[in-house]
Coordinates of C-alpha atoms in Angstrom, one line a residue:
M30 CA 78.4 202.7 -65.0
V31 CA 77.0 202.6 -68.6
R32 CA 75.7 206.1 -68.2
R33 CA 79.2 207.3 -67.1
W34 CA 80.8 205.7 -70.2
I35 CA 78.2 207.3 -72.4
S36 CA 78.9 210.7 -70.9
Y37 CA 82.6 210.2 -71.2
L38 CA 82.4 209.1 -74.8
A39 CA 80.1 212.0 -75.6
A40 CA 82.7 214.4 -74.1
W41 CA 85.6 212.7 -76.0
S42 CA 83.6 212.8 -79.3
G43 CA 83.0 216.6 -78.7
C44 CA 86.7 217.1 -78.2
L45 CA 87.5 215.1 -81.4
I46 CA 85.0 217.2 -83.4
F47 CA 86.4 220.4 -81.9
Y48 CA 89.9 219.2 -82.9
Y49 CA 88.9 218.6 -86.6
L50 CA 87.1 221.9 -86.8
Y51 CA 89.7 224.0 -84.9
R52 CA 93.2 222.8 -85.5
E53 CA 94.9 224.8 -82.8
W54 CA 96.9 223.9 -79.7
L55 CA 93.8 224.2 -77.5
S56 CA 91.8 221.6 -79.3
C57 CA 94.7 219.2 -79.4
F58 CA 95.3 219.8 -75.7
L59 CA 91.7 219.1 -74.8
L60 CA 91.6 215.9 -76.9
V61 CA 94.8 214.5 -75.3
A62 CA 93.7 215.5 -71.8
V63 CA 90.2 213.8 -72.2
S64 CA 91.8 210.7 -73.7
C65 CA 94.2 210.4 -70.8
L66 CA 91.5 210.8 -68.1
P67 CA 90.5 207.1 -67.8
P68 CA 94.0 205.6 -67.4
V69 CA 95.0 208.4 -65.0
S70 CA 91.9 207.9 -63.0
L71 CA 92.4 204.2 -62.8
L72 CA 96.1 204.6 -61.9
L73 CA 95.2 207.0 -59.0
S74 CA 92.4 204.8 -57.8
L75 CA 94.2 201.4 -57.9
P76 CA 95.7 201.7 -54.4
A77 CA 92.3 202.1 -52.8
M78 CA 90.6 199.6 -55.1
L79 CA 93.1 196.9 -54.2
T80 CA 93.3 197.4 -50.5
A81 CA 89.7 198.3 -49.5
R82 CA 88.0 196.1 -47.0
M83 CA 84.3 196.1 -46.2
E84 CA 82.8 195.4 -42.8
I85 CA 79.1 194.8 -42.2
S86 CA 77.4 194.1 -38.9
V87 CA 73.8 193.3 -38.2
P88 CA 72.1 192.7 -34.8
E89 CA 71.3 189.1 -34.2
S90 CA 67.9 189.9 -32.8
C91 CA 65.6 192.8 -32.0
S92 CA 62.1 193.5 -30.7
V93 CA 59.2 194.1 -33.1
G94 CA 59.0 197.8 -34.0
E95 CA 62.5 198.5 -32.9
D96 CA 64.7 200.9 -35.1
V97 CA 67.5 198.7 -36.4
R98 CA 70.0 199.5 -39.1
M99 CA 72.8 197.7 -40.7
D100 CA 76.3 199.0 -40.1
C101 CA 78.2 199.0 -43.4
R102 CA 81.7 200.4 -43.4
L103 CA 84.5 200.6 -45.9
H104 CA 88.0 200.5 -44.4
C105 CA 90.8 201.9 -46.6
R106 CA 93.9 204.0 -46.1
F107 CA 93.4 205.8 -49.5
P108 CA 90.6 208.0 -50.8
V109 CA 87.7 206.1 -52.2
A110 CA 85.4 207.7 -54.8
L111 CA 82.5 205.3 -54.9
W112 CA 81.6 201.8 -53.7
R113 CA 78.3 199.8 -53.8
V114 CA 76.9 196.6 -52.5
K115 CA 73.7 194.7 -53.2
L116 CA 71.7 193.5 -50.2
P117 CA 68.8 191.1 -51.1
V118 CA 66.7 190.3 -48.0
Q119 CA 64.1 187.6 -47.4
H120 CA 61.5 187.6 -44.6
T121 CA 61.2 183.9 -43.9
L122 CA 57.8 184.0 -42.2
S123 CA 56.1 185.8 -45.0
G124 CA 58.3 184.8 -47.8
R125 CA 58.6 188.4 -49.1
T126 CA 61.9 189.4 -50.7
W127 CA 63.4 192.8 -51.6
V128 CA 66.7 194.7 -52.1
Q129 CA 67.7 196.7 -49.0
K130 CA 69.6 199.9 -49.1
A131 CA 72.5 199.9 -46.6
T132 CA 71.4 203.3 -45.2
D133 CA 67.8 202.5 -44.7
P134 CA 66.4 201.0 -41.4
L135 CA 65.4 197.3 -41.5
P136 CA 61.7 196.7 -41.6
T137 CA 60.8 195.4 -38.1
D138 CA 57.1 195.9 -38.0
H139 CA 56.3 192.2 -38.2
C140 CA 57.8 189.1 -36.5
G141 CA 60.1 186.8 -38.4
V142 CA 63.7 186.3 -39.4
L143 CA 65.4 188.6 -42.0
R144 CA 67.9 186.7 -44.0
I145 CA 70.4 189.2 -45.6
R146 CA 72.9 188.4 -48.3
V147 CA 75.8 190.6 -49.2
Q148 CA 76.2 190.4 -52.9
K149 CA 78.4 192.0 -55.5
P150 CA 80.5 194.5 -53.5
R151 CA 82.0 196.8 -56.1
I152 CA 84.5 199.6 -55.8
Y153 CA 85.0 202.2 -58.6
D154 CA 87.7 204.5 -59.9
F155 CA 87.4 208.3 -59.5
L156 CA 85.6 208.6 -62.8
G157 CA 83.3 205.6 -62.2
L158 CA 84.3 204.0 -65.4
V159 CA 86.1 201.0 -64.0
R160 CA 85.0 198.8 -61.1
L161 CA 86.5 195.8 -59.3
S162 CA 84.9 193.2 -57.0
F163 CA 86.2 193.0 -53.5
G164 CA 85.3 190.9 -50.5
K165 CA 83.2 187.7 -50.5
E166 CA 79.5 187.0 -50.4
Q167 CA 78.3 187.0 -46.8
H168 CA 75.1 186.0 -45.0
F169 CA 73.4 187.5 -42.0
S170 CA 70.2 187.0 -40.2
T171 CA 68.2 189.1 -37.7
A172 CA 65.4 187.6 -35.7
I173 CA 62.5 190.0 -35.0
R174 CA 61.0 188.9 -31.7
P175 CA 57.4 189.4 -30.7
A176 CA 56.4 191.5 -27.7
A177 CA 54.8 189.3 -24.9
L178 CA 51.0 189.7 -25.2
K179 CA 48.7 188.6 -22.4
P180 CA 45.5 186.9 -23.5
A181 CA 42.3 188.7 -22.7
Q182 CA 41.3 185.7 -20.5
L183 CA 43.8 183.3 -19.0
P184 CA 43.2 179.6 -19.8
E185 CA 42.1 177.5 -16.9
L186 CA 44.5 174.8 -15.8
G187 CA 41.9 173.1 -13.6
N188 CA 42.5 169.6 -12.2
R189 CA 43.6 168.1 -15.5
V190 CA 47.2 169.1 -14.9
S191 CA 48.7 166.9 -12.2
V192 CA 52.2 165.9 -11.1
S193 CA 52.9 162.4 -9.9
W194 CA 56.0 160.5 -8.9
R195 CA 57.3 157.3 -10.6
P196 CA 60.5 155.3 -10.5
R197 CA 63.3 156.9 -12.5
R198 CA 64.5 154.8 -15.4
G199 CA 68.0 153.5 -14.9
G200 CA 67.9 154.5 -11.2
G201 CA 70.6 156.9 -10.0
F202 CA 70.5 159.5 -7.3
S203 CA 67.4 161.6 -6.5
E204 CA 66.3 163.7 -3.6
N205 CA 63.0 161.9 -3.7
H206 CA 63.0 158.1 -3.3
E207 CA 61.0 155.2 -1.9
M208 CA 62.0 152.1 0.0
R209 CA 61.0 148.7 -1.3
L210 CA 62.1 145.1 -1.0
Y211 CA 64.9 144.0 -3.3
R212 CA 63.9 142.1 -6.4
P213 CA 66.2 139.9 -8.5
G214 CA 67.9 142.0 -11.2
D215 CA 68.1 145.2 -9.1
S216 CA 71.4 146.9 -8.7
L217 CA 73.2 146.2 -5.4
Q218 CA 74.5 149.7 -5.4
H219 CA 71.0 151.0 -4.4
I220 CA 70.5 148.7 -1.4
H221 CA 70.0 150.6 1.9
W222 CA 72.4 148.4 4.0
K223 CA 71.6 150.0 7.4
L224 CA 67.9 149.5 7.0
S225 CA 68.4 146.0 5.6
A226 CA 70.5 145.1 8.7
K227 CA 67.7 146.3 11.0
T228 CA 64.9 144.5 9.2
G229 CA 66.8 141.4 8.2
K230 CA 65.6 141.9 4.6
L231 CA 67.2 143.5 1.6
I232 CA 65.7 147.0 1.3
L233 CA 66.3 149.0 -1.9
R234 CA 66.4 152.8 -2.1
E235 CA 64.5 153.5 -5.4
A236 CA 64.9 156.9 -7.0
M237 CA 61.7 158.7 -8.0
E238 CA 61.1 161.4 -10.6
A239 CA 58.2 163.8 -11.1
H240 CA 55.8 162.9 -13.9
Q241 CA 53.6 165.7 -15.2
S242 CA 50.5 165.1 -17.4
R243 CA 50.9 166.2 -20.9
M244 CA 50.2 169.9 -21.8
L245 CA 50.0 171.3 -25.3
L246 CA 50.0 174.9 -26.7
L247 CA 48.6 174.7 -30.2
L248 CA 49.4 177.2 -32.9
D249 CA 48.6 177.7 -36.6
L250 CA 51.4 179.6 -38.2
S251 CA 49.2 181.3 -40.7
G252 CA 47.3 184.6 -41.2
Q253 CA 48.1 188.2 -41.8
A254 CA 51.2 189.8 -40.4
E255 CA 49.4 191.4 -37.5
E256 CA 47.7 188.1 -36.6
L257 CA 51.1 186.4 -36.5
N258 CA 52.5 189.1 -34.2
R259 CA 49.6 188.5 -31.8
K260 CA 49.9 184.7 -32.0
L261 CA 53.6 184.6 -31.3
G262 CA 53.3 187.3 -28.6
R263 CA 50.6 185.2 -26.8
L264 CA 52.8 182.1 -27.2
L265 CA 55.7 184.0 -25.5
W266 CA 53.5 185.2 -22.6
L267 CA 51.8 181.8 -22.0
G268 CA 55.1 180.0 -22.2
D269 CA 56.6 182.3 -19.5
H270 CA 53.3 181.9 -17.5
L271 CA 53.5 178.1 -17.4
L272 CA 57.2 178.0 -16.7
E273 CA 56.7 180.3 -13.7
K274 CA 54.3 177.6 -12.3
D275 CA 57.1 175.0 -12.9
L276 CA 55.0 173.3 -15.6
K277 CA 56.6 171.6 -18.6
F278 CA 54.7 171.7 -21.9
E279 CA 54.9 171.1 -25.6
V280 CA 54.3 173.6 -28.4
R281 CA 52.7 172.0 -31.5
A282 CA 52.6 174.3 -34.5
L283 CA 51.3 173.9 -38.1
T284 CA 53.9 175.5 -40.4
G285 CA 54.7 175.5 -44.1
K286 CA 56.9 172.5 -43.4
G287 CA 54.2 170.5 -41.6
I288 CA 53.6 169.8 -37.9
D289 CA 56.5 170.8 -35.6
T290 CA 56.6 169.9 -32.0
Y291 CA 58.9 171.5 -29.4
K292 CA 59.3 170.3 -25.8
V293 CA 59.7 173.2 -23.4
A294 CA 61.1 172.6 -19.9
D295 CA 62.8 176.0 -19.3
A296 CA 63.3 179.5 -20.7
D297 CA 66.1 178.3 -23.1
D298 CA 63.7 175.7 -24.6
L299 CA 61.0 178.4 -25.1
D300 CA 63.5 180.7 -26.7
A301 CA 64.7 178.0 -29.1
C302 CA 61.1 177.1 -29.9
L303 CA 60.3 180.8 -30.7
L304 CA 63.3 181.3 -32.9
A305 CA 62.5 178.1 -34.9
L306 CA 58.9 179.3 -35.5
L307 CA 60.1 182.8 -36.5
D308 CA 62.3 181.1 -39.1
S309 CA 59.6 178.9 -40.5
P310 CA 57.4 179.5 -43.5
Q311 CA 53.7 180.1 -43.1
A312 CA 51.2 177.2 -43.4
K313 CA 49.1 177.6 -46.6
N314 CA 46.0 175.7 -45.4
G315 CA 44.8 173.3 -42.7
S316 CA 44.7 173.5 -39.0
V317 CA 46.8 172.0 -36.2
L318 CA 43.6 170.6 -34.7
Q319 CA 43.5 168.2 -37.6
H320 CA 46.6 166.5 -36.0
A321 CA 45.2 165.9 -32.6
A322 CA 47.3 164.3 -29.9
D323 CA 46.4 162.9 -26.5
A324 CA 46.9 165.5 -23.8
A325 CA 45.4 166.2 -20.4
W326 CA 45.3 169.9 -21.2
W327 CA 45.6 171.9 -24.4
Y328 CA 45.1 175.5 -25.6
L329 CA 44.8 176.9 -29.1
I330 CA 46.4 180.2 -29.5
G331 CA 44.5 182.6 -31.8
G332 CA 45.4 185.8 -33.5
D333 CA 42.2 187.8 -33.4
A334 CA 42.6 191.3 -32.0
D335 CA 39.5 191.0 -29.8
E336 CA 40.1 187.3 -29.0
E337 CA 38.6 186.1 -25.7
A338 CA 40.8 183.2 -24.5

């Protein structure tokens, strides 16, 4: 806008000099016309400047490498000469920041979450000499999800992963149950009255629940962007692989915030875990192996391109 004002003042100064050197009706007309341009331009632009409304939409998520663009639109019933908006973006996983152009595609080469702020929306008059702010600051985020990547060699589950049955805390209904003698303090609601009448003793129906040995997927959220793509892609594939086998597990990751642990029992839990990791800062140093936990089975997810699991 400063350059436009400099250009306008240079034109006005030229008309003024022309008026002093050539005192005829043409020089006077040009000086008056150029002097009236800013207020006339503002007057004609005010209806649009006061009624304009900006609409921005950003996809909530996308796959890595997908072509994604922001949809920025200005709604107004009157002609608009020029409008601008500032779009600072932060990639949470890498910490990189930049200013995005609304017409350029979003960078989706690497996994993470793009946090986009809509700052300083401005609309200008026809000459570009006066601007007004419109709209409010807005915040958007887009999660760039990894592609599932199968490890070169699948980790062996072996005999360390087992499922046993144990009494359910608090009782309740269960398709799996065992019969045992009544003990003082047991709830009378769970007594099997027909069987008790036959045996002459109080028999209790005890609800049982499956108990699986602890399984851990370990991950260091650190390394180059391509390494992180591979690590998170392998996490996604291994998580789906374990869930297909009806196995519950935990994801333990070292991030820039410390050690994060996520319990995964279904696809929704895995998706929530993945989104949380995509929105976490990288770990600067250390390893998740330094924070060991007792588990019957664990697997460290690496990011090497030629990794043999």
